[in-house]
Backbone as JSON, one array per atom type, in Angstrom:
{
  "sequence": "XXXXXXXXXXXXXXXXXXXXXXXXXXXXXXXXXXXXXXXXXXXXXXXXXXXXXXXXXXXXXXXXXXXXXXXXXXXXXXXXXXXXXXXXXXXXXXXXXXXXXXXXXXXXXXXXX",
  "N": [[32.78, -19.26, -47.6], [29.84, -17.33, -48.17], [27.06, -15.41, -47.73], [25.17, -13.78, -50.04], [23.3, -10.76, -50.76], [20.96, -9.64, -53.0], [19.07, -6.79, -54.08], [16.39, -6.24, -55.79], [13.58, -4.83, -58.04], [10.38, -6.09, -59.02], [8.34, -5.44, -61.96], [4.61, -5.3, -62.37], [4.36, -7.27, -64.19], [6.14, -9.2, -63.53], [8.85, -8.18, -64.69], [12.01, -7.14, -64.09], [12.75, -4.02, -62.97], [13.95, -2.17, -61.21], [17.2, -2.02, -59.76], [20.74, -2.52, -58.67], [22.07, -1.55, -60.86], [20.32, 0.55, -61.99], [20.23, 1.9, -59.99], [22.76, 2.95, -59.24], [23.09, 4.39, -61.7], [21.4, 6.5, -61.41], [22.6, 7.68, -59.03], [24.82, 8.41, -60.32], [23.98, 10.34, -61.93], [23.03, 12.48, -60.33], [25.55, 12.84, -59.2], [26.96, 13.9, -61.57], [25.3, 15.38, -62.85], [24.39, 14.73, -65.3], [23.06, 12.58, -67.44], [24.38, 10.86, -69.53], [26.87, 11.06, -68.8], [26.82, 9.79, -66.48], [26.09, 7.18, -67.76], [28.18, 6.56, -69.05], [30.41, 6.66, -66.98], [29.7, 4.16, -65.86], [30.17, 2.45, -68.01], [28.29, 2.04, -69.86], [25.9, 2.15, -72.96], [24.51, 5.13, -73.6], [21.81, 5.0, -74.73], [21.24, 2.6, -73.5], [20.95, 3.43, -70.92], [18.97, 5.47, -70.78], [16.87, 3.6, -71.7], [16.59, 1.96, -69.43], [16.0, 3.65, -67.55], [13.72, 5.03, -68.29], [12.02, 2.44, -68.45], [12.06, 2.09, -65.59], [10.63, 4.42, -64.6], [8.27, 4.21, -65.77], [7.2, 1.92, -64.33], [7.31, 2.9, -61.94], [5.4, 4.94, -62.04], [6.18, 7.64, -62.28], [8.27, 10.59, -62.75], [11.79, 10.15, -62.6], [14.13, 11.85, -63.06], [14.78, 15.0, -64.56], [15.29, 16.22, -67.52], [17.33, 18.3, -69.83], [17.48, 19.35, -72.76], [20.56, 19.25, -74.97], [22.31, 22.07, -76.53], [23.33, 25.37, -77.3], [23.92, 26.04, -74.54], [24.04, 23.62, -73.68], [23.12, 20.64, -72.21], [21.39, 18.74, -69.6], [20.95, 16.52, -66.72], [19.03, 15.75, -63.97], [17.91, 14.68, -60.82], [14.47, 14.22, -59.73], [12.25, 15.28, -57.3], [11.0, 13.13, -56.8], [12.62, 11.08, -57.7], [14.78, 11.57, -56.1], [13.61, 10.74, -53.54], [12.93, 7.93, -53.94], [15.55, 7.05, -54.41], [16.83, 7.23, -52.34], [14.82, 5.6, -50.47], [15.3, 3.24, -51.68], [18.03, 2.71, -51.17], [18.16, 2.84, -48.67], [16.51, 0.61, -47.8], [17.76, -1.61, -49.33], [20.36, -1.67, -47.71], [19.35, -2.26, -45.19], [18.1, -4.73, -45.74], [20.77, -6.34, -46.46], [22.0, -5.94, -44.1], [20.27, -7.43, -42.31], [20.54, -9.88, -43.48], [23.22, -10.63, -43.2], [23.23, -10.82, -40.25], [21.33, -13.14, -40.04], [22.8, -15.04, -41.25], [24.84, -15.3, -39.69], [23.54, -16.23, -37.53], [22.42, -18.54, -38.34], [24.51, -20.16, -39.4], [26.89, -20.34, -37.7], [29.48, -21.23, -37.11], [30.97, -20.29, -39.34], [33.02, -17.85, -40.76]],
  "CA": [[31.53, -19.41, -47.72], [29.3, -16.14, -47.55], [25.72, -15.31, -48.41], [25.04, -12.4, -50.92], [21.96, -10.2, -50.72], [20.85, -8.7, -54.16], [17.68, -6.63, -54.01], [15.7, -5.6, -56.97], [12.24, -4.7, -57.95], [9.8, -6.53, -60.35], [6.65, -4.76, -62.01], [3.13, -6.32, -62.45], [4.61, -8.37, -65.1], [7.41, -9.6, -62.97], [9.9, -7.92, -65.16], [12.73, -6.31, -63.4], [12.58, -2.71, -63.49], [14.94, -1.34, -60.66], [18.26, -2.77, -58.79], [21.88, -1.98, -58.41], [22.59, -0.73, -62.11], [19.58, 1.85, -62.06], [20.58, 2.7, -58.33], [24.11, 3.51, -59.75], [22.99, 5.16, -62.88], [20.78, 7.6, -60.64], [23.6, 8.38, -58.18], [25.87, 9.09, -61.28], [23.27, 11.66, -62.52], [22.99, 13.35, -58.92], [26.68, 13.56, -59.26], [27.69, 14.53, -62.6], [24.34, 16.29, -63.69], [24.25, 14.24, -66.67], [22.56, 11.01, -67.57], [25.1, 10.45, -70.61], [28.16, 11.21, -68.22], [26.46, 8.51, -65.48], [26.33, 6.02, -68.24], [29.96, 6.37, -69.35], [31.21, 6.09, -65.82], [29.43, 2.69, -65.65], [30.62, 1.49, -69.26], [27.09, 1.64, -70.35], [25.64, 3.15, -73.72], [23.46, 6.28, -73.13], [20.6, 4.42, -75.26], [20.59, 1.46, -72.53], [20.99, 4.0, -69.75], [17.81, 6.16, -71.1], [15.92, 2.47, -71.72], [16.79, 1.47, -68.16], [15.38, 4.91, -66.64], [12.14, 5.01, -68.85], [11.3, 1.53, -67.83], [11.84, 2.32, -64.07], [9.85, 5.42, -64.6], [6.92, 3.65, -66.28], [6.93, 0.98, -63.54], [6.94, 3.74, -60.53], [4.79, 5.79, -62.69], [6.45, 8.97, -61.85], [9.76, 10.84, -63.3], [13.1, 9.87, -61.77], [15.1, 12.52, -63.57], [14.49, 16.01, -65.18], [16.38, 16.25, -68.71], [17.32, 19.57, -70.62], [18.28, 19.12, -74.15], [21.71, 19.99, -75.29], [22.34, 23.24, -77.19], [24.42, 26.36, -76.96], [24.29, 26.19, -73.35], [24.3, 22.3, -73.13], [22.06, 19.94, -71.62], [21.93, 18.04, -68.39], [19.93, 15.96, -66.07], [19.0, 15.84, -62.71], [16.8, 13.79, -60.2], [13.39, 14.98, -59.37], [12.21, 15.16, -56.0], [10.74, 11.83, -56.57], [13.74, 10.21, -57.88], [15.5, 11.6, -55.02], [13.39, 9.8, -52.51], [12.87, 6.83, -54.5], [16.82, 6.54, -54.58], [17.12, 7.29, -50.9], [14.24, 4.52, -50.1], [16.03, 1.94, -52.04], [19.32, 2.33, -50.82], [17.85, 2.36, -47.14], [15.82, -0.92, -48.0], [18.75, -2.54, -49.67], [21.22, -1.69, -46.7], [18.64, -3.12, -44.38], [18.17, -6.03, -46.26], [21.87, -6.77, -46.26], [22.4, -6.07, -42.4], [19.36, -8.52, -41.87], [21.3, -11.34, -44.1], [24.43, -10.7, -42.37], [22.59, -11.26, -38.81], [20.82, -14.25, -40.06], [24.06, -15.71, -41.63], [25.68, -15.43, -38.32], [22.62, -17.02, -36.73], [22.41, -20.07, -38.99], [25.82, -20.54, -39.7], [27.83, -19.69, -36.65], [30.9, -21.97, -37.33], [31.55, -19.67, -40.64], [33.78, -16.51, -40.21]],
  "C": [[30.74, -17.89, -47.37], [27.77, -16.21, -48.21], [25.55, -13.89, -48.95], [23.39, -12.08, -50.87], [21.94, -9.24, -52.11], [19.12, -8.42, -54.02], [17.54, -5.68, -55.35], [14.17, -5.73, -57.13], [11.71, -5.29, -59.01], [8.36, -5.69, -60.44], [5.47, -5.97, -62.1], [3.37, -7.4, -63.32], [5.8, -9.04, -64.86], [8.77, -9.65, -63.84], [10.86, -7.15, -64.24], [12.84, -4.92, -63.82], [13.53, -1.89, -62.48], [15.92, -2.24, -59.48], [19.66, -1.7, -58.83], [22.11, -1.24, -59.67], [21.67, 0.48, -62.02], [19.92, 2.62, -61.09], [21.88, 3.64, -58.91], [24.04, 4.42, -60.62], [22.28, 6.61, -62.31], [21.78, 8.38, -59.56], [24.49, 9.05, -59.29], [25.01, 10.27, -61.67], [23.26, 12.79, -61.53], [24.57, 13.94, -58.86], [27.45, 14.36, -60.13], [26.65, 15.44, -63.13], [24.06, 16.01, -65.19], [23.94, 12.6, -66.82], [23.81, 10.14, -68.6], [26.56, 10.25, -69.86], [27.99, 9.6, -67.17], [26.86, 7.41, -66.14], [27.73, 5.9, -68.87], [30.49, 6.2, -68.23], [30.84, 4.9, -65.67], [29.67, 2.01, -67.06], [29.31, 1.28, -70.01], [26.7, 2.73, -71.59], [24.52, 4.15, -73.12], [21.77, 5.85, -73.79], [20.1, 3.39, -74.22], [20.32, 2.53, -71.33], [19.47, 4.8, -69.55], [16.8, 4.78, -70.94], [15.83, 2.14, -70.26], [15.71, 2.7, -67.24], [13.89, 4.98, -66.98], [11.56, 3.93, -68.49], [11.15, 1.74, -66.22], [10.96, 3.5, -64.0], [8.5, 4.96, -64.91], [6.52, 2.91, -65.04], [6.51, 2.02, -62.26], [5.67, 4.63, -61.04], [5.07, 7.38, -62.12], [8.13, 9.16, -62.51], [10.66, 10.75, -62.21], [14.13, 11.0, -62.11], [14.25, 13.64, -64.52], [15.41, 16.24, -66.36], [16.14, 17.42, -69.44], [18.16, 19.06, -71.76], [19.47, 19.82, -74.26], [21.45, 21.34, -76.14], [23.46, 23.98, -76.95], [24.89, 26.16, -75.67], [24.35, 24.8, -72.63], [22.95, 21.67, -72.35], [22.54, 19.49, -70.4], [20.84, 17.07, -67.8], [20.16, 15.88, -64.58], [17.81, 15.28, -61.99], [15.71, 14.67, -59.56], [13.26, 14.81, -58.02], [11.77, 13.69, -55.69], [11.51, 10.83, -56.74], [14.54, 10.31, -56.51], [15.03, 10.59, -53.63], [13.03, 8.58, -52.79], [14.23, 6.0, -54.1], [17.33, 6.27, -52.97], [16.24, 5.98, -50.06], [14.86, 3.33, -50.14], [17.11, 1.6, -51.51], [19.06, 1.98, -49.17], [17.44, 0.95, -46.92], [17.06, -1.87, -48.07], [19.7, -2.71, -48.41], [20.4, -2.32, -45.52], [18.77, -4.65, -44.45], [19.73, -6.89, -45.92], [22.33, -6.93, -44.96], [21.69, -7.42, -42.03], [20.24, -9.94, -42.32], [22.26, -11.47, -43.31], [24.12, -11.57, -40.72], [22.36, -12.51, -38.82], [22.07, -15.24, -40.57], [24.86, -16.41, -40.56], [24.83, -16.56, -37.29], [22.55, -18.48, -36.95], [23.58, -20.67, -39.26], [26.98, -20.21, -38.63], [29.29, -20.04, -36.87], [31.6, -21.02, -38.66], [32.12, -18.38, -39.96], [32.84, -15.39, -40.52]]
}
């Protein structure tokens, strides 16, 4: 038996707009410099990745990435300062929640490993 913590955020209409998927997508953008490459690493279509990103940006009311159109020099994406800060805070909050869950699990179910 184990307890699992899943952290996601809902907008004012109670629609999910950010969780592990968008988090992984943004980390991938940071690592690859490309929204398309990040989506491909996740096995996600570019269209779906763009929709997730636009949904999160709409709910947060700020841009999370800067995107440059392709062309002879190629395009790319990078996180905005707001995107970096949001990702940092989300991951810290998620990690704190997971740690608190572990501690509470041990407190309420001490007989479990």
